[in-house]
Coordinates of C-alpha atoms in Angstrom, one line a residue:
M476 CA 4.2 36.7 19.8
V477 CA 3.5 36.6 16.0
L478 CA 5.7 38.3 13.4
A479 CA 4.8 39.6 9.9
A480 CA 4.7 37.0 7.2
G481 CA 8.1 35.7 6.1
A482 CA 10.0 37.9 8.6
P483 CA 13.1 36.0 9.7
A484 CA 13.5 36.0 13.4
A485 CA 16.0 34.9 16.0
F486 CA 14.4 34.3 19.4
S487 CA 16.4 33.7 22.5
A488 CA 15.4 30.6 24.5
P489 CA 15.6 30.6 28.3
S490 CA 19.2 30.1 29.5
P491 CA 19.5 26.6 30.8
S492 CA 21.5 25.8 33.9
P493 CA 24.7 23.8 33.4
S494 CA 24.1 20.1 32.5
P495 CA 24.9 17.7 35.3
S496 CA 28.5 16.6 35.7
P497 CA 29.6 17.4 32.1
S498 CA 31.9 14.7 30.6
P499 CA 35.4 15.6 29.3
S500 CA 33.9 15.7 25.9
A501 CA 30.8 17.7 26.8
A502 CA 32.2 21.2 25.9
P503 CA 34.9 21.1 23.4
A504 CA 36.8 24.3 22.9
A505 CA 35.7 26.5 20.0
G506 CA 37.7 25.9 16.9
A507 CA 39.4 22.8 18.4
G508 CA 39.3 20.4 15.5
A509 CA 37.2 17.4 16.4
G510 CA 33.8 18.4 17.7
A511 CA 34.3 22.1 17.0
A512 CA 31.3 24.0 15.8
Q513 CA 31.1 24.3 12.1
D514 CA 32.3 27.4 10.2
A515 CA 29.5 29.8 9.5
A516 CA 30.5 30.0 5.9
A517 CA 30.0 26.2 5.4
V518 CA 27.3 25.2 7.8
V519 CA 25.6 22.0 6.7
G520 CA 21.9 22.6 6.1
G521 CA 22.1 26.4 6.0
E522 CA 23.9 29.3 7.6
R523 CA 21.1 30.0 10.2
L524 CA 21.6 26.6 11.7
G525 CA 25.1 27.6 12.8
R526 CA 23.7 30.5 15.0
P527 CA 23.5 30.0 18.7
A528 CA 20.0 31.6 19.3
V529 CA 16.7 30.1 18.6
Q530 CA 16.0 30.2 14.8
V531 CA 12.4 30.4 13.6
A532 CA 10.7 32.4 10.8
P533 CA 7.0 32.5 11.4
R534 CA 4.4 33.7 9.0
T535 CA 1.1 35.3 9.9
G536 CA -0.9 33.0 12.1
A537 CA 2.0 30.8 13.2
P538 CA 1.9 29.5 16.8
E539 CA 4.5 30.6 19.3
L540 CA 7.3 28.2 20.2
P541 CA 6.9 26.6 23.7
A542 CA 8.2 28.9 26.4
T543 CA 9.5 26.1 28.6
L544 CA 12.3 24.8 26.3
T545 CA 15.6 24.4 28.3
G546 CA 17.6 22.0 26.0
R547 CA 21.0 23.3 25.2
S548 CA 20.4 22.1 21.6
W549 CA 17.2 21.1 19.8
L550 CA 15.7 20.8 16.3
I551 CA 12.4 20.1 14.7
A552 CA 12.1 19.2 11.0
D553 CA 9.8 17.7 8.4
A554 CA 11.1 14.1 7.6
A555 CA 9.8 14.1 4.0
T556 CA 11.0 17.5 2.8
G557 CA 13.9 17.9 5.1
E558 CA 12.8 21.4 6.0
V559 CA 14.0 22.5 9.5
L560 CA 11.0 24.4 11.0
A561 CA 12.9 25.7 14.0
A562 CA 16.2 25.0 15.9
R563 CA 18.5 26.1 18.6
N564 CA 22.3 25.4 18.5
A565 CA 21.6 22.8 15.9
H566 CA 25.3 22.1 15.3
L567 CA 26.6 22.4 18.9
P568 CA 28.8 19.3 19.6
L569 CA 27.6 17.5 22.7
P570 CA 27.9 14.0 24.1
P571 CA 25.1 11.9 22.4
A572 CA 24.8 9.1 25.0
S573 CA 22.8 6.1 23.6
T574 CA 21.2 8.2 20.8
L575 CA 24.5 7.3 19.0
K576 CA 23.1 3.8 18.7
M577 CA 21.0 5.1 15.7
L578 CA 24.3 5.6 13.8
F579 CA 25.4 2.1 14.9
A580 CA 22.2 0.7 13.5
D581 CA 22.5 2.7 10.3
T582 CA 25.9 1.2 9.8
V583 CA 25.6 -2.4 10.9
L584 CA 21.9 -3.4 10.7
P585 CA 21.9 -4.1 6.9
K586 CA 24.8 -6.5 7.1
F587 CA 23.2 -9.5 8.8
D588 CA 20.0 -11.5 8.1
R589 CA 17.7 -11.1 11.1
T590 CA 17.2 -14.9 11.4
L591 CA 21.0 -15.6 11.6
E592 CA 22.0 -17.3 14.9
H593 CA 25.3 -16.3 16.7
R594 CA 26.8 -18.0 19.7
V595 CA 28.2 -15.4 22.0
A596 CA 31.8 -15.8 23.0
P597 CA 33.0 -14.5 26.5
A598 CA 35.4 -12.1 24.8
E599 CA 32.5 -10.3 23.2
L600 CA 31.2 -9.2 26.6
A601 CA 34.6 -8.4 28.1
A602 CA 35.0 -4.6 27.4
L603 CA 31.7 -3.2 28.7
G604 CA 32.0 0.0 30.5
A605 CA 31.1 0.4 34.2
G606 CA 27.4 1.1 34.7
S607 CA 26.5 0.1 31.1
S608 CA 22.9 -0.5 30.3
L609 CA 22.5 -4.2 29.5
V610 CA 19.8 -6.4 28.0
G611 CA 21.1 -9.5 29.7
I612 CA 23.1 -11.5 27.2
K613 CA 24.7 -14.7 28.4
E614 CA 28.0 -16.0 27.1
N615 CA 28.2 -19.4 25.3
L616 CA 24.6 -19.2 24.2
P617 CA 23.1 -18.6 20.7
Y618 CA 21.1 -15.5 19.9
R619 CA 19.3 -14.6 16.7
V620 CA 20.3 -11.3 15.1
E621 CA 16.7 -9.9 15.5
D622 CA 16.9 -10.6 19.3
L623 CA 20.2 -8.7 19.5
W624 CA 18.6 -5.7 17.7
R625 CA 15.7 -5.7 20.0
G626 CA 18.2 -5.6 22.8
V627 CA 19.8 -2.5 21.2
F628 CA 16.6 -0.6 20.5
L629 CA 14.4 -1.5 23.5
A630 CA 16.8 -2.0 26.4
S631 CA 19.6 0.2 24.9
G632 CA 21.8 -2.8 25.7
N633 CA 25.5 -2.1 25.3
D634 CA 26.1 -5.9 25.6
A635 CA 24.0 -6.4 22.4
V636 CA 25.9 -3.6 20.7
H637 CA 29.2 -5.3 21.5
V638 CA 28.1 -8.7 20.3
L639 CA 27.0 -7.2 17.0
S640 CA 30.2 -5.2 16.7
H641 CA 32.3 -8.4 17.1
M642 CA 30.2 -10.1 14.5
N643 CA 31.0 -7.1 12.3
G644 CA 34.7 -7.5 12.8
G645 CA 35.4 -5.9 16.1
L646 CA 34.8 -2.7 18.0
A647 CA 37.6 -0.7 16.2
R648 CA 36.4 -1.8 12.8
T649 CA 32.8 -0.9 13.7
V650 CA 33.8 2.6 15.1
T651 CA 35.7 3.3 11.8
Q652 CA 32.7 2.3 9.7
M653 CA 30.4 4.4 11.8
Q654 CA 32.6 7.4 11.3
E655 CA 32.6 6.7 7.5
R656 CA 28.8 6.4 7.6
A657 CA 28.5 9.7 9.4
T658 CA 30.7 11.3 6.8
A659 CA 28.5 9.9 4.0
L660 CA 25.4 11.3 5.7
Q661 CA 27.2 14.7 6.0
A662 CA 27.0 14.5 9.8
R663 CA 30.1 16.6 10.3
D664 CA 29.7 17.3 14.0
T665 CA 29.9 13.7 15.0
R666 CA 33.1 12.0 16.3
V667 CA 32.7 8.3 17.1
V668 CA 34.9 6.7 19.8
S669 CA 32.6 3.9 21.1
P670 CA 29.9 2.2 19.1
E671 CA 27.2 2.3 21.8
G672 CA 27.5 6.0 22.9
Y673 CA 29.1 5.3 26.3
D674 CA 30.9 8.4 27.6
Q675 CA 34.3 8.7 26.0
A676 CA 36.6 11.8 25.7
G677 CA 36.1 13.4 22.4
Q678 CA 32.9 11.5 21.5
V679 CA 30.3 14.1 20.4
S680 CA 27.4 14.6 18.0
S681 CA 24.7 17.3 17.5
A682 CA 21.0 17.7 17.3
Y683 CA 21.4 18.2 13.5
D684 CA 23.4 15.0 13.1
L685 CA 21.2 12.8 15.3
T686 CA 18.2 13.9 13.3
L687 CA 20.1 12.9 10.1
F688 CA 20.7 9.4 11.6
A689 CA 17.1 9.0 12.5
R690 CA 15.9 10.1 9.1
A691 CA 18.3 7.7 7.4
G692 CA 17.4 4.8 9.7
L693 CA 13.7 5.1 9.3
R694 CA 14.1 4.4 5.6
N695 CA 15.1 0.9 6.6
P696 CA 12.0 -1.2 7.4
D697 CA 13.8 -3.3 10.0
F698 CA 15.1 -0.1 11.8
R699 CA 11.6 1.3 11.8
S700 CA 10.2 -1.9 13.1
Y701 CA 12.7 -2.3 15.9
C702 CA 12.5 1.3 17.1
A703 CA 8.7 1.1 17.2
T704 CA 8.5 -2.1 19.2
R705 CA 7.2 -1.5 22.8
T706 CA 7.8 -4.9 24.3
A707 CA 9.4 -8.2 23.4
R708 CA 10.4 -11.6 24.7
F709 CA 14.2 -12.0 25.0
P710 CA 16.1 -15.3 25.3
G711 CA 17.4 -16.0 28.8
A712 CA 19.7 -18.6 30.4
V713 CA 19.3 -22.4 30.3
D714 CA 17.7 -23.9 33.3
K715 CA 20.1 -26.4 34.7
A716 CA 17.4 -28.6 36.2
T717 CA 15.2 -28.9 33.0
G718 CA 17.7 -28.1 30.3
Q719 CA 15.1 -25.7 28.9
R720 CA 16.0 -22.2 27.9
S721 CA 14.1 -19.4 29.6
A722 CA 12.9 -16.1 28.3
F723 CA 11.9 -12.8 29.8
D724 CA 10.1 -9.6 28.8
I725 CA 11.9 -6.4 27.8
A726 CA 10.3 -3.0 27.4
N727 CA 11.3 0.0 25.3
T728 CA 12.9 2.7 27.5
D729 CA 11.4 5.4 25.2
R730 CA 8.8 7.0 27.5
L731 CA 6.9 8.7 24.7
L732 CA 6.3 5.4 22.8
G733 CA 2.7 4.4 23.2
K734 CA 1.9 7.7 25.0
Y735 CA 2.4 10.4 22.4
P736 CA -0.1 10.1 19.5
G737 CA 1.5 8.9 16.3
L738 CA 5.0 8.4 17.8
I739 CA 7.1 6.0 15.6
G740 CA 10.3 5.9 17.8
V741 CA 13.3 6.5 17.6
K742 CA 16.0 6.5 20.4
N743 CA 16.6 8.0 23.8
G744 CA 19.8 8.2 25.8
Y745 CA 21.2 9.2 29.2
T746 CA 24.4 9.1 31.2
T747 CA 25.3 10.9 34.3
N748 CA 28.0 12.8 32.5
A749 CA 26.2 13.5 29.3
G750 CA 22.7 14.2 30.6
A751 CA 19.6 13.3 28.6
T752 CA 19.2 13.1 24.8
F753 CA 16.3 12.1 22.7
T754 CA 15.4 11.8 19.0
G755 CA 11.9 11.0 18.0
A756 CA 9.6 10.7 15.0
A757 CA 5.8 11.1 14.9
E758 CA 3.2 11.0 12.2
R759 CA 0.0 12.9 12.1
E760 CA -2.4 13.4 9.1
G761 CA 0.2 12.2 6.6
R762 CA 3.0 14.4 7.9
T763 CA 6.1 13.0 9.7
L764 CA 8.1 15.2 11.9
L765 CA 11.5 14.5 13.5
V766 CA 12.6 16.1 16.8
T767 CA 15.9 16.0 18.7
V768 CA 16.4 17.5 22.2
M769 CA 19.8 17.4 23.9
H770 CA 20.7 18.2 27.5
P771 CA 17.7 19.9 29.1
E772 CA 18.0 21.2 32.6
Q773 CA 16.5 18.0 34.0
Q774 CA 16.6 14.5 32.7
A775 CA 12.9 13.8 32.6
K776 CA 12.2 17.1 30.7
V777 CA 13.7 15.7 27.5
Y778 CA 10.4 13.9 26.8
D779 CA 8.2 16.9 27.8
E780 CA 10.2 19.2 25.6
A781 CA 10.3 16.8 22.7
A782 CA 6.5 16.4 22.9
A783 CA 6.0 20.1 23.1
L784 CA 8.1 20.7 20.0
L785 CA 6.2 18.0 18.1
D786 CA 2.9 19.7 19.1
W787 CA 4.2 23.0 17.9
G788 CA 5.6 21.5 14.7
F789 CA 2.3 19.9 13.6
A790 CA 0.5 23.2 14.4
A791 CA 3.1 25.3 12.6
A792 CA 3.3 23.2 9.4
G793 CA 2.8 25.5 6.5
K794 CA 2.9 28.6 8.7
V795 CA 6.6 29.0 9.0
E796 CA 9.5 29.5 6.6
P797 CA 12.2 26.8 6.9
V798 CA 15.4 28.0 8.6
G799 CA 17.5 25.3 7.2
R800 CA 17.3 21.8 5.6
L801 CA 18.3 18.3 6.4
V802 CA 20.8 17.3 3.7
E803 CA 20.7 14.1 1.8
E804 CA 23.4 11.4 1.9
E805 CA 26.4 11.9 -0.3
T806 CA 26.6 9.2 -3.0
A807 CA 30.0 7.7 -3.9
P808 CA 31.1 8.6 -7.5
D809 CA 30.6 5.9 -10.0
A810 CA 34.0 4.8 -11.2
S811 CA 32.6 3.4 -14.4
A812 CA 30.5 6.4 -15.2
A813 CA 33.1 8.2 -17.3
P814 CA 35.4 6.0 -19.2
S815 CA 38.5 7.8 -20.5
A816 CA 39.0 8.6 -24.1
E817 CA 42.3 6.6 -24.0
A818 CA 40.7 3.4 -22.7
P819 CA 37.0 3.2 -23.5
A820 CA 35.0 0.8 -21.4
T821 CA 34.5 -2.7 -22.7
G822 CA 31.6 -2.8 -25.1
V823 CA 31.4 1.0 -25.5
L824 CA 32.5 2.4 -28.9
P825 CA 34.1 5.9 -29.0
H826 CA 31.7 8.5 -30.4
A827 CA 33.5 8.8 -33.8
I828 CA 33.1 5.0 -34.3
Q829 CA 29.5 5.1 -33.3
Q830 CA 28.9 7.8 -36.0
A831 CA 30.8 5.8 -38.6
D832 CA 28.7 2.8 -37.7
H833 CA 25.6 4.7 -38.8
A834 CA 27.2 5.9 -42.0
L835 CA 29.0 2.8 -43.3
G836 CA 26.5 0.1 -42.8
P837 CA 27.3 -3.6 -43.0
A838 CA 29.1 -3.4 -46.4
G839 CA 31.4 -0.7 -45.2
W840 CA 32.3 -2.5 -42.1
T841 CA 33.0 -5.7 -44.0
A842 CA 35.4 -3.7 -46.2
L843 CA 37.1 -2.2 -43.2
A844 CA 37.4 -5.7 -41.6
F845 CA 39.1 -7.1 -44.7
G846 CA 41.4 -4.1 -44.9
A847 CA 42.4 -4.5 -41.3
A848 CA 43.1 -8.2 -41.8
L849 CA 45.3 -7.5 -44.8
A850 CA 47.2 -4.8 -42.8
L851 CA 47.8 -7.2 -40.0
W852 CA 49.0 -9.9 -42.4
A853 CA 51.4 -7.5 -44.2
A854 CA 52.8 -6.3 -40.8
G855 CA 53.4 -9.9 -39.8
R856 CA 55.1 -10.8 -43.1
L857 CA 57.3 -7.7 -42.7
R858 CA 58.4 -8.7 -39.2
T859 CA 59.1 -12.3 -40.4
R860 CA 61.3 -11.0 -43.2
R861 CA 63.2 -8.7 -40.9
R862 CA 63.7 -11.4 -38.2
P863 CA 67.2 -13.1 -38.4
H864 CA 67.3 -16.8 -38.4
T865 CA 70.2 -18.6 -36.9
A866 CA 71.4 -22.1 -36.6
A867 CA 70.6 -22.0 -32.8
L868 CA 66.9 -21.9 -33.4
P869 CA 65.0 -24.9 -31.8
V870 CA 64.0 -27.6 -34.3
L871 CA 60.8 -29.6 -34.3
P872 CA 60.6 -33.3 -35.5
G873 CA 61.1 -33.3 -39.2
G874 CA 63.7 -30.5 -39.2
V875 CA 61.2 -27.6 -39.1
P876 CA 62.7 -24.6 -37.3
V877 CA 60.7 -22.7 -34.7
P878 CA 60.8 -18.9 -35.3
P879 CA 62.1 -17.1 -32.2
R880 CA 58.9 -15.1 -31.6
P881 CA 58.8 -13.5 -28.1
D882 CA 55.1 -14.3 -27.7
Y883 CA 55.7 -18.0 -27.7
A884 CA 55.3 -19.6 -24.4
P885 CA 56.8 -23.0 -23.3
H886 CA 53.4 -24.5 -22.8
I887 CA 52.3 -24.0 -26.4
A888 CA 52.0 -27.2 -28.3
Y889 CA 53.3 -26.6 -31.8
S890 CA 51.6 -28.5 -34.6
L891 CA 53.2 -29.5 -37.9
P892 CA 51.2 -28.9 -41.1
A893 CA 50.2 -31.9 -43.2
R894 CA 52.5 -32.3 -46.2
T895 CA 51.5 -32.9 -49.8
A896 CA 53.3 -35.4 -52.0
S897 CA 55.8 -32.8 -53.0
G898 CA 56.7 -32.2 -49.4
S899 CA 55.2 -28.7 -49.2
A900 CA 52.4 -27.6 -46.9
P901 CA 49.0 -26.9 -48.5
R902 CA 47.8 -23.4 -48.8
G903 CA 45.7 -22.2 -45.9
S904 CA 47.0 -25.0 -43.6
T905 CA 47.9 -24.5 -40.0
A906 CA 51.5 -23.3 -39.6
V907 CA 53.9 -23.5 -36.7
G908 CA 52.4 -21.8 -33.6
G909 CA 48.8 -22.3 -34.7
A910 CA 48.6 -19.4 -37.1
T911 CA 46.9 -19.7 -40.5
A912 CA 49.1 -19.2 -43.5
V913 CA 47.8 -17.0 -46.3
G914 CA 49.2 -18.0 -49.7
G915 CA 49.8 -15.8 -52.6
S916 CA 46.5 -16.6 -54.5
T917 CA 44.5 -16.4 -51.4
R918 CA 45.9 -12.9 -50.7
R919 CA 45.1 -11.8 -54.2
R920 CA 41.5 -13.1 -53.8
L921 CA 41.0 -11.2 -50.6
T922 CA 42.4 -8.0 -52.1
R923 CA 40.0 -8.2 -55.0
H924 CA 37.1 -8.8 -52.7
A925 CA 38.0 -5.9 -50.4
R926 CA 38.3 -3.6 -53.4
T927 CA 34.9 -4.7 -54.7
L928 CA 33.3 -4.1 -51.3
A929 CA 35.0 -0.7 -51.0
R930 CA 33.6 0.4 -54.4
A931 CA 30.1 -0.8 -53.4
T932 CA 30.3 1.1 -50.1
R933 CA 31.4 4.3 -51.9
A934 CA 28.5 4.0 -54.3
R935 CA 26.0 3.3 -51.5
L936 CA 27.2 6.3 -49.5
G937 CA 27.0 8.4 -52.7
R938 CA 23.4 7.4 -53.3
S939 CA 22.5 8.0 -49.6
G940 CA 24.1 11.5 -49.8
A941 CA 22.1 12.3 -53.0
R942 CA 18.9 11.3 -51.4
A943 CA 19.6 13.4 -48.3
R944 CA 20.4 16.5 -50.5
S945 CA 17.2 16.0 -52.5
R946 CA 15.1 15.8 -49.3
R947 CA 16.5 19.2 -48.2

């Protein structure tokens, strides 16, 4: 069926049968905090993405959506523009299975050089869940980081995830960082309990959030390379007879990779409790589309339905109005971006001083500098005159008393001024504490020079003002 151009529509997809053996986290109660569907008034990506029915807005000539879609939740979007072309239950929280590994890679992959070697400790493989998918890591053997990531992306190895998590500071730390990363990506439907996506009570994500994870990950060349790899050699055990380390082949469990034209990746997932999930990206004629399908009626249909949505998306490009948008990552505020007026950042002059700098010029600033120096000298002299001197003051060799200044520290080495024949210190010499004394004649000289500079500055500013008025 084709609607008039621009007419918004809400199509109802076929009602799927219940997903197999839903996990405790598969269907969180509406409005129940973690994992609850988003409020319609604040739906990330647009209000229509919070609706339960199929959302699509075809123009004239747009192809019909596939009639065989049974996924409880799905979404198809343009990776470059972020426009969501069509969706169903985009924000419905559901168990993500191993598609959550995309968020794990978004979080941890940038932290380690791919050539780094890590020797696996037995404790790093101790907490794997029953029935976990494994790539076959052996304890007490070294593995390069790039091998571990191939184990994550190709074999969906929970053992590889656990080793990388321990390298990152442990499972709990990694889960916390993944949740923080989800928050930064505005993936508000996601609650992380385990880093590899293994079924855990309360662990959910959504078709919208998984698509955000894929979009963010594909911007990392290493992520893109790993998820597009079809086969690889993986390090094995050490042969006891020869002492040589073996290797074996691993293949990507993504069944569309190498079969669907232009498919880039990204990640598939399946558990008995969660059902099947899949997020993929494909490129055709310069356009890249992202698709996510969660919990179809049958496990194998997740690939068929993803391929059908990609076919539709490429055919519908430019012929449908977007029903929502993939949001961009939130950036942390720059703490140094706005220095306060009370404490300007180092090296930054307040606006008034910047203006004065243009007006005064070098001569004016010289006068100000001399004036400030004289003011500081006068204040110091005033404090010295007001400070009481007592007989209890410490005395340096030669009978010179040390003024009881609070800013003196015990480690300061006091130096005595050189004496003239009359026993007095020469003008301008170094006084006790390292300060330079300013004698009476020196003070008068500085005062005269400052007044001369001030008069010159006033005259210069007067001439500049006259020239400006004449130009008007």
